[in-house]
Short mmCIF file of C-alpha atoms in Angstrom, two decimals:
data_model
loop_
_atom_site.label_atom_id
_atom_site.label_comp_id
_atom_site.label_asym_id
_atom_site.label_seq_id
_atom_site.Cartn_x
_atom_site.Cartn_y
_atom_site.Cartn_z
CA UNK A 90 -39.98 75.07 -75.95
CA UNK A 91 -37.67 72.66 -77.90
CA UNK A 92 -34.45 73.05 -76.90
CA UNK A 93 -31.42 73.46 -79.01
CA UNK A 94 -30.08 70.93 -81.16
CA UNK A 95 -26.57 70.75 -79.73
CA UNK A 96 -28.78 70.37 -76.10
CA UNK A 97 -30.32 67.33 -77.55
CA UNK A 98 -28.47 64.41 -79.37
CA UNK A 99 -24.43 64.63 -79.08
CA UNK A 100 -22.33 62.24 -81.27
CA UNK A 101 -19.94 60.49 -78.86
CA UNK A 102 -18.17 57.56 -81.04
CA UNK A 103 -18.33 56.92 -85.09
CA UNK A 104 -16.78 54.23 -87.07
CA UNK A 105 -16.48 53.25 -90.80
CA UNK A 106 -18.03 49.72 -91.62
CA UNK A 107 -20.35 47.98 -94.62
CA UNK A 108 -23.97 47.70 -93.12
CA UNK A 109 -25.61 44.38 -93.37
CA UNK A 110 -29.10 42.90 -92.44
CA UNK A 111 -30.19 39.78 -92.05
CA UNK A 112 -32.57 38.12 -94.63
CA UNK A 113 -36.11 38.58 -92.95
CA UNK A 114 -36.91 35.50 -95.03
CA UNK A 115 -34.36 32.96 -94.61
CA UNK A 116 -32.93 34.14 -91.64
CA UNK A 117 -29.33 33.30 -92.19
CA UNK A 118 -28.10 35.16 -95.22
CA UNK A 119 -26.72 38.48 -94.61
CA UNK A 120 -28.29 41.60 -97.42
CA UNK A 121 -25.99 44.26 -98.01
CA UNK A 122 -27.76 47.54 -96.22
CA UNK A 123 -25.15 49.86 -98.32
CA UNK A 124 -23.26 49.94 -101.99
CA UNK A 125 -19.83 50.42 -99.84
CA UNK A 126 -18.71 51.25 -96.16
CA UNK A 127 -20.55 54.33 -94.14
CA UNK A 128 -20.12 55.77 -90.93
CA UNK A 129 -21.95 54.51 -87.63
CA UNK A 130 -22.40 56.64 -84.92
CA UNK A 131 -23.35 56.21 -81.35
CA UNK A 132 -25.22 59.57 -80.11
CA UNK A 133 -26.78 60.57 -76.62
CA UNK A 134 -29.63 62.06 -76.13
CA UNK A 135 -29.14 63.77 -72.62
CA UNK A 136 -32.81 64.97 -72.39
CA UNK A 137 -34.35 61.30 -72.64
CA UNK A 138 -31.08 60.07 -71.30
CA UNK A 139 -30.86 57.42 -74.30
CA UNK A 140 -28.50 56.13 -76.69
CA UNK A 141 -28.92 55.31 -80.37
CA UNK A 142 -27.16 53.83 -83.25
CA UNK A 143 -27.32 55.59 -86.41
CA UNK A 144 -26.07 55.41 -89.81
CA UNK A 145 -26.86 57.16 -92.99
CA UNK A 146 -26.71 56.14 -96.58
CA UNK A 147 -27.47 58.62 -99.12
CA UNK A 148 -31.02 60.34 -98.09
CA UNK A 149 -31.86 57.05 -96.03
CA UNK A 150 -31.54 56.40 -92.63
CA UNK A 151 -30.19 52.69 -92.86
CA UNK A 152 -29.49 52.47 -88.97
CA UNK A 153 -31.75 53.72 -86.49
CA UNK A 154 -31.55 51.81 -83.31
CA UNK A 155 -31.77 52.91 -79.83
CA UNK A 156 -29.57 50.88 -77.31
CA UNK A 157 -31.44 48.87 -74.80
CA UNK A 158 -29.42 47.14 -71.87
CA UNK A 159 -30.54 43.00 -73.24
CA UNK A 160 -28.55 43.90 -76.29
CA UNK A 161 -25.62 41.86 -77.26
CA UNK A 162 -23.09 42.64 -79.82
CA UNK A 163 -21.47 39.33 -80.81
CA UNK A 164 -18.12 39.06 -82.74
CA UNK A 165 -18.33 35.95 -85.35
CA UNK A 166 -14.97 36.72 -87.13
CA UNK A 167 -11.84 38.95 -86.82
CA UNK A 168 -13.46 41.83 -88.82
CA UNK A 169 -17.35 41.26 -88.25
CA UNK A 170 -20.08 41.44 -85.93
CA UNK A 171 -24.03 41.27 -85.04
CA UNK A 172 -26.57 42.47 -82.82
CA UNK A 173 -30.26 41.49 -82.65
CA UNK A 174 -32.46 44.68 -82.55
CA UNK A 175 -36.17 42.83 -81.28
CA UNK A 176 -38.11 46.47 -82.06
CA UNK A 177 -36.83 46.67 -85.64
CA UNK A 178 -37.56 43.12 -85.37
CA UNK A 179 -33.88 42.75 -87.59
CA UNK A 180 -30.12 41.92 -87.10
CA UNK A 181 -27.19 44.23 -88.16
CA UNK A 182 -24.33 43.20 -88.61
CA UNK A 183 -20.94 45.04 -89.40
CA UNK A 184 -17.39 44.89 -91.30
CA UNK A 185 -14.88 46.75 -90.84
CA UNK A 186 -11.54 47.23 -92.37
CA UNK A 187 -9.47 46.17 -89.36
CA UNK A 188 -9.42 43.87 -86.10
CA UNK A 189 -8.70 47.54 -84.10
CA UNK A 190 -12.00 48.79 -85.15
CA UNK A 191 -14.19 46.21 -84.67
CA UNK A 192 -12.60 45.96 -81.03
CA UNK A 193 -13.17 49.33 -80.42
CA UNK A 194 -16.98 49.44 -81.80
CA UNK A 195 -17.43 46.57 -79.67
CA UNK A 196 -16.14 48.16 -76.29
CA UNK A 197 -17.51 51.50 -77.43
CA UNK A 198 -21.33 49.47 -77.64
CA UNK A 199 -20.29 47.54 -74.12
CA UNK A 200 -19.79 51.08 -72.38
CA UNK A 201 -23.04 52.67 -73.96
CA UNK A 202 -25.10 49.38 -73.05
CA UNK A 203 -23.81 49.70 -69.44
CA UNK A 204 -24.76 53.38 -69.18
CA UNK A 205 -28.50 52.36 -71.06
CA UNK A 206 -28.98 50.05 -68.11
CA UNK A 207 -28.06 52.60 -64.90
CA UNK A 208 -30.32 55.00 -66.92
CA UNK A 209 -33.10 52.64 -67.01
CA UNK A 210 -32.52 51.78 -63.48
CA UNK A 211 -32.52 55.56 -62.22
CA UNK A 212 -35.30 55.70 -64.63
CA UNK A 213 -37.23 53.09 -62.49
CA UNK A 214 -36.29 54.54 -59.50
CA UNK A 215 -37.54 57.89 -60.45
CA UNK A 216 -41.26 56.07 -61.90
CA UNK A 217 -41.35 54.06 -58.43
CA UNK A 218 -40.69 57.46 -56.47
CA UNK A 219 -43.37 59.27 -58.16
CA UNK A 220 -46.24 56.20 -58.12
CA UNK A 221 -45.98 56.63 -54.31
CA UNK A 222 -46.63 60.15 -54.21
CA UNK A 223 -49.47 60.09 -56.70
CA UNK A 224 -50.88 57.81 -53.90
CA UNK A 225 -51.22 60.56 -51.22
CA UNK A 226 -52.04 63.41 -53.68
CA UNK A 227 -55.72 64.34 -54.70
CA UNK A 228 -57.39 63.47 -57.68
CA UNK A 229 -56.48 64.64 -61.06
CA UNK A 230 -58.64 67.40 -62.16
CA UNK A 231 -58.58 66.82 -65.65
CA UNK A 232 -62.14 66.62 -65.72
CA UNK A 233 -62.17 70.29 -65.76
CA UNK A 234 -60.05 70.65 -68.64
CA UNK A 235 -62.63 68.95 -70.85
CA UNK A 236 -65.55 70.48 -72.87
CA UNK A 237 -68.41 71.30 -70.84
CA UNK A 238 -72.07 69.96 -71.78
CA UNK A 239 -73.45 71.69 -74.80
CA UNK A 240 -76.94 73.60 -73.75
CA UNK A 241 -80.04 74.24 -75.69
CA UNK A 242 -79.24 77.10 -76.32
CA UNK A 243 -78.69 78.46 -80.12
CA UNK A 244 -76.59 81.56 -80.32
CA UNK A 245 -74.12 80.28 -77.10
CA UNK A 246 -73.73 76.56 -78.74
CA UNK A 247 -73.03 78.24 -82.51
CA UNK A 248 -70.50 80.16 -80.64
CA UNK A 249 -68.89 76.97 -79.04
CA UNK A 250 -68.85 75.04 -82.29
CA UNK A 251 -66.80 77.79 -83.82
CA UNK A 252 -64.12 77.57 -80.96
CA UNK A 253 -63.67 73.72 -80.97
CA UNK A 254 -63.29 74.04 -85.17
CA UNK A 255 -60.67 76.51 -84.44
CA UNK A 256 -59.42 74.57 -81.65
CA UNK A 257 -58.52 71.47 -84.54
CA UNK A 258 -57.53 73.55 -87.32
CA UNK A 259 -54.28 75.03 -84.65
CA UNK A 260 -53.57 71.88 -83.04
CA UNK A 261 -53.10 70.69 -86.51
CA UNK A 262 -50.57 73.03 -87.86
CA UNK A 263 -49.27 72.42 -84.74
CA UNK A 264 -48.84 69.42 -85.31
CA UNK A 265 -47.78 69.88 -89.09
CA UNK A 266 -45.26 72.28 -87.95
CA UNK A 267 -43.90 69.89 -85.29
CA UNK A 268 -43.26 67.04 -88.03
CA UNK A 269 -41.20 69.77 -90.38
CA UNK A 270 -38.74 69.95 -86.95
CA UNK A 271 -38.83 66.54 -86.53
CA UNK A 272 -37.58 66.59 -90.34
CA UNK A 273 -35.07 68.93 -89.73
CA UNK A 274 -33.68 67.24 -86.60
CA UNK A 275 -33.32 64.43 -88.52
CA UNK A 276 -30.82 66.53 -91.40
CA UNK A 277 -28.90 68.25 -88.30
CA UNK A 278 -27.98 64.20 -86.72
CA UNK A 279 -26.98 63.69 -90.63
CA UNK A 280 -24.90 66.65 -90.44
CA UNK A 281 -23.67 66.12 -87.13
CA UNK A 282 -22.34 62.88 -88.03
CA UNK A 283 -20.74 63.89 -91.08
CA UNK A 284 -19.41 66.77 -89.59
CA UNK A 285 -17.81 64.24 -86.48
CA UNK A 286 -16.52 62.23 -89.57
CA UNK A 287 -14.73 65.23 -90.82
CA UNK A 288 -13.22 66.32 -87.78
CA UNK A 289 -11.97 62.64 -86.42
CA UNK A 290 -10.44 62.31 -90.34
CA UNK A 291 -8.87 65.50 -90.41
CA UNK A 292 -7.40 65.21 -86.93
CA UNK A 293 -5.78 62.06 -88.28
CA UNK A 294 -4.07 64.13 -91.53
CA UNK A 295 -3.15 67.05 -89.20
CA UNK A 296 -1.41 64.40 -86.60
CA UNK A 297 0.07 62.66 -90.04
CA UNK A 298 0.83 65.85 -91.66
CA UNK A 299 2.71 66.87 -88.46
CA UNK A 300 4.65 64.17 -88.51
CA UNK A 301 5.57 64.14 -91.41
CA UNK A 302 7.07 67.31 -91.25
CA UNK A 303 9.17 67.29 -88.76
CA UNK A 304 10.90 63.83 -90.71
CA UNK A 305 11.29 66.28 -93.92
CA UNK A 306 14.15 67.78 -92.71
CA UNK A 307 15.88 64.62 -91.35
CA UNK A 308 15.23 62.60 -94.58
CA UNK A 309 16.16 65.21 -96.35
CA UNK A 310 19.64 65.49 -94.21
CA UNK A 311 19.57 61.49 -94.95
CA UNK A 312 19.41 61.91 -98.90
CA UNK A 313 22.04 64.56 -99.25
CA UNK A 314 24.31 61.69 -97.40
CA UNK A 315 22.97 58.88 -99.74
CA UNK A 316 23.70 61.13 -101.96
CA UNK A 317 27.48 62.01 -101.10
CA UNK A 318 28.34 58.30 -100.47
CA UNK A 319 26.90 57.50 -103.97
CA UNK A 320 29.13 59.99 -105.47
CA UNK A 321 32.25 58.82 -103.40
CA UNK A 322 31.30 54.99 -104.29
CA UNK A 323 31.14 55.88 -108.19
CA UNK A 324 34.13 57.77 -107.98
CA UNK A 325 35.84 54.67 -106.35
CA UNK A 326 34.22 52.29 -108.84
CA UNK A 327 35.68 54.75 -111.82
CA UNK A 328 39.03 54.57 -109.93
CA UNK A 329 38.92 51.00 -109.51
CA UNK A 330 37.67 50.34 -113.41
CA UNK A 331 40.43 52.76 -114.58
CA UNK A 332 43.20 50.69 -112.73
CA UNK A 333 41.88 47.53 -114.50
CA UNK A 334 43.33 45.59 -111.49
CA UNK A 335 42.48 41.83 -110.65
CA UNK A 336 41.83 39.31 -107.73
CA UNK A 337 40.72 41.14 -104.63
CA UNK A 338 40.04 44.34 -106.77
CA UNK A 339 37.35 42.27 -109.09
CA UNK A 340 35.68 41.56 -105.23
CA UNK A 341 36.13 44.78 -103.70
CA UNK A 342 34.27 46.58 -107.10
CA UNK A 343 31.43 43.99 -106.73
CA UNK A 344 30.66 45.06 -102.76
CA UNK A 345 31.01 48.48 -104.31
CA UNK A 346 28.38 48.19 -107.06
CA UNK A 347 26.12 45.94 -104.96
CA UNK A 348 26.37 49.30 -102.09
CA UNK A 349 25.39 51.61 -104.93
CA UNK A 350 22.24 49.28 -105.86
CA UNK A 351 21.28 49.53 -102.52
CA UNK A 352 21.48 53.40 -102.46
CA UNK A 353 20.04 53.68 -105.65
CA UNK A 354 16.68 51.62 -104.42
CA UNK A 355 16.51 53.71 -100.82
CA UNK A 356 17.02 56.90 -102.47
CA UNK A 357 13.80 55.49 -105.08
CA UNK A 358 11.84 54.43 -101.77
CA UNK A 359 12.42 57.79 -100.31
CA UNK A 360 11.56 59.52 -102.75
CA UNK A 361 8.30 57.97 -103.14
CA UNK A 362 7.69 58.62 -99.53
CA UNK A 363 7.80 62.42 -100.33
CA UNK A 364 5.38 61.86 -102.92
CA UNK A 365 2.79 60.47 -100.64
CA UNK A 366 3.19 62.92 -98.03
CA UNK A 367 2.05 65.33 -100.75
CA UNK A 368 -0.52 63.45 -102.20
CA UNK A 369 -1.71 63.60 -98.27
CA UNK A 370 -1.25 67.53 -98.17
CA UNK A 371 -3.44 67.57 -101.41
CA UNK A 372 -5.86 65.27 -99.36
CA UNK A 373 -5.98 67.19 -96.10
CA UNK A 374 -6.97 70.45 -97.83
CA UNK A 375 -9.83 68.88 -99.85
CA UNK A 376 -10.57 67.67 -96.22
CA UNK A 377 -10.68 71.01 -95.22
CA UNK A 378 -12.96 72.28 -97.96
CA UNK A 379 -15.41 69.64 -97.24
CA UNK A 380 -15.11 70.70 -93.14
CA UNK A 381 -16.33 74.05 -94.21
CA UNK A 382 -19.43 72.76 -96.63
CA UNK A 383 -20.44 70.72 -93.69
CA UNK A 384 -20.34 73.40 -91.46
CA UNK A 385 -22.33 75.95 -93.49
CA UNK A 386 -24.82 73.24 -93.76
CA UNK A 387 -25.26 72.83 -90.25
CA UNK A 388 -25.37 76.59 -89.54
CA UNK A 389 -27.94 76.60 -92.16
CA UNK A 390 -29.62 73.70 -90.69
CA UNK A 391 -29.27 76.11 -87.25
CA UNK A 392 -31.09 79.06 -88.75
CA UNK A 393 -33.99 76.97 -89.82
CA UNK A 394 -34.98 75.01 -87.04
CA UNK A 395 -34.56 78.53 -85.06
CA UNK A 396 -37.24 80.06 -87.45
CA UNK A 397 -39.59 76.49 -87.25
CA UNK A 398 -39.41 77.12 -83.24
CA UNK A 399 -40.20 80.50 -83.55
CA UNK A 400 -43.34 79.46 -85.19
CA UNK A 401 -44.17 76.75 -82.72
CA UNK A 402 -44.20 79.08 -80.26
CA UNK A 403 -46.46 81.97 -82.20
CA UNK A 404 -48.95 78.93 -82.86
CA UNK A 405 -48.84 77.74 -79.06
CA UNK A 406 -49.60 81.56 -78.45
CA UNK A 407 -52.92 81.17 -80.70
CA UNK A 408 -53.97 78.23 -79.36
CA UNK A 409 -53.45 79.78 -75.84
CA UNK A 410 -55.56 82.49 -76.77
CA UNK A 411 -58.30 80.58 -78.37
CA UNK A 412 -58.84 78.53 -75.34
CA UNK A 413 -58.38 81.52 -72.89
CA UNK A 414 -61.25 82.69 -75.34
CA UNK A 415 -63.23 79.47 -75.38
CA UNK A 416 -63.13 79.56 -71.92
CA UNK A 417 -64.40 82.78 -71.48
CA UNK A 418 -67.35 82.12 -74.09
CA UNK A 419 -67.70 79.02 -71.81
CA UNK A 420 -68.77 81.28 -68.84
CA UNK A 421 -71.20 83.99 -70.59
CA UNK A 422 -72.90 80.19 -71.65
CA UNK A 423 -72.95 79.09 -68.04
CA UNK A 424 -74.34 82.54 -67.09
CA UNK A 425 -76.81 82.85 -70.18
CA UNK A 426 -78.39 79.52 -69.11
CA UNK A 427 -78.33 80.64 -65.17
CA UNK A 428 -80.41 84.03 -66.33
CA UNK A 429 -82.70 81.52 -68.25
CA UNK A 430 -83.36 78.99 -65.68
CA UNK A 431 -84.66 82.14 -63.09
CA UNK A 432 -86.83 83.72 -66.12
CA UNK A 433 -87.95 79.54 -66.81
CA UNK A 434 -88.75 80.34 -62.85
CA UNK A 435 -90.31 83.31 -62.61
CA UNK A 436 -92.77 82.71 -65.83
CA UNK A 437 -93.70 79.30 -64.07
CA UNK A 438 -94.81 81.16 -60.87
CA UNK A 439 -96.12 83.93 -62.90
CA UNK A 440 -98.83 81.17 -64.34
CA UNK A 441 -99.17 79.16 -61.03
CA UNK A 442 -100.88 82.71 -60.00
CA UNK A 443 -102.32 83.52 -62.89
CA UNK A 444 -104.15 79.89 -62.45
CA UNK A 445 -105.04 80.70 -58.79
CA UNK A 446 -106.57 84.25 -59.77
CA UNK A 447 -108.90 82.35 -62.20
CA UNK A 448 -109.48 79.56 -60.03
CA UNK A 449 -110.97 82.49 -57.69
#
């Protein structure tokens, strides 16, 4: 049946960037596609063996492009950059907060255009491969697959009718039920790429946090240093100040002061550093929160799609069954019709005599 989720469309690259399209009438001015900067993720589908674009504003899919090898993405300024998609019949265009990511987004689209183009050509390779076998094989016998000729005959054709109408009503809640997966697969890519999100930004805080521990213990070797020489350099000013002396005194108190300014202010910066490093620790765990919420989404996501295959499956069973039944009410028809044509016979050779015995 339909295979799992993580089996079909993988995330491999996201970025943050404000979405843009191009104005369908004017063709020149650019019309913000979201309020403020989203992510845009490249995903593989290793099934189809294609690549898409996607991006996700709110409930909306504002990106949903699937990478074809004539696609170009263009760079028109340090921190922006296009590409024509001709089936949307539109051009995106994205900005991003640095030079780095736009670079990367760009090489990441190079690679993924590269690997849409050996997949096409494998792809044509495979189509070619197959058209020349098709040559030496028989003919298709589809023909058998479709209804049979509906006889004059009441109580077999009522019987028919009543299979075809329950032939339509399964394929459509087949049907039905395949657009509610469709639905869900959709939520799950949302998910997936939020859940990406989460894990590229919280491998960043973990790295920073990291970091930034194992400089705690050296700044905080640095400040109790400041903090001695400050000390020593007031006691020395007080020293100095209590002596009252003159000439190179007057100079030597000014270096003095203008060393405990300077101690003062790096001993302000560092403590501001600590701050931020735990603002950032406040930051990470929300992080973390929002990690799990995504997570119990996606398992939730799991569970449902699970239960709409399950269904699929129990309805492809029915519709087995009806046309293993159809079939079979197919041949008591064919045989019903035989058993007529040789009483048809009989009766007509049955009156050809009875004519000769009166002839007689």
């Amino acid at each position: 049946m339909y295979p799992h989720h993580r089996e079909r469309e993988q995330p491999i690259f996201s970025a943050r960037a404000h979405v843009f399209q191009i104005d369908p009438a004017t063709k020149r001015n650019w019309i913000p596609a979201s309020k403020h900067a989203v992510t845009v993720s490249f995903f593989y589908d290793a099934n189809r063996n294609v690549y898409r674009i996607i991006s996700v504003g709110g409930s909306k899919a504002i990106i949903n492009c699937t990478v074809t090898p004539s696609m170009t993405f263009t760079k028109t300024s340090q921190k922006f950059g296009q590409w024509a998609d001709s089936r949307a019949n539109t051009v995106y265009g994205l900005g991003f907060a640095t030079e780095q990511q736009l670079h990367q987004f760009s090489e990441k689209f190079r690679e993924v255009k590269d690997a849409a183009r050996l997949a096409r050509e494998k792809s044509q390779d495979k189509e070619l491969a197959n058209t020349a076998l098709s040559i030496a094989a028989p003919q298709d016998l589809s023909d058998e697959l479709q209804s049979p000729p509906v006889m004059c005959v009441n109580g077999p054709e009522d019987k028919l009718f009543r299979s075809q109408s329950a032939d339509i009503t399964l394929s459509s809640e087949k049907e039905r039920i395949k657009k509610m997966l469709s639905e869900g697969s959709i939520c799950e890519i949302n998910l997936e790429a939020e859940l990406f999100t989460l894990q590229d930004s919280n491998s960043k805080l973990v790295a920073a946090l990291h970091e930034a521990n194992a400089n705690v213990e050296q700044w905080k070797k640095q400040l109790a240093a400041y903090q001695e020489e400050t000390e020593r350099l007031r006691e020395q000013v007080a020293e100095l100040e209590a002596h009252g002396g003159q000439g190179p005194s007057d100079l030597l108190k000014d270096e003095l002061t203008q060393s405990l300014e300077e101690l003062e202010a790096l001993l302000k910066a560092k403590d501001e550093e600590i701050h931020i490093l735990q603002s950032k620790k406040a930051e990470y765990h929300e992080m973390e929160h929002d990690r799990d919420e995504a997570i119990h989404r996606l398992r939730e996501m799991e569970m449902r799609n699970s239960d709409l295959e399950r269904r699929i499956q129990n309805t492809e069973q029915n519709l087995n069954n009806s046309l293993e039944e159809r079939d079979r009410m197919d041949s008591e028809i064919q045989r019903a019709v035989e058993i007529l044509d040789i009483k048809i016979f009989d009766l007509n050779d049955l009156r050809q005599s009875m004519v000769k015995l009166i002839d007689k």
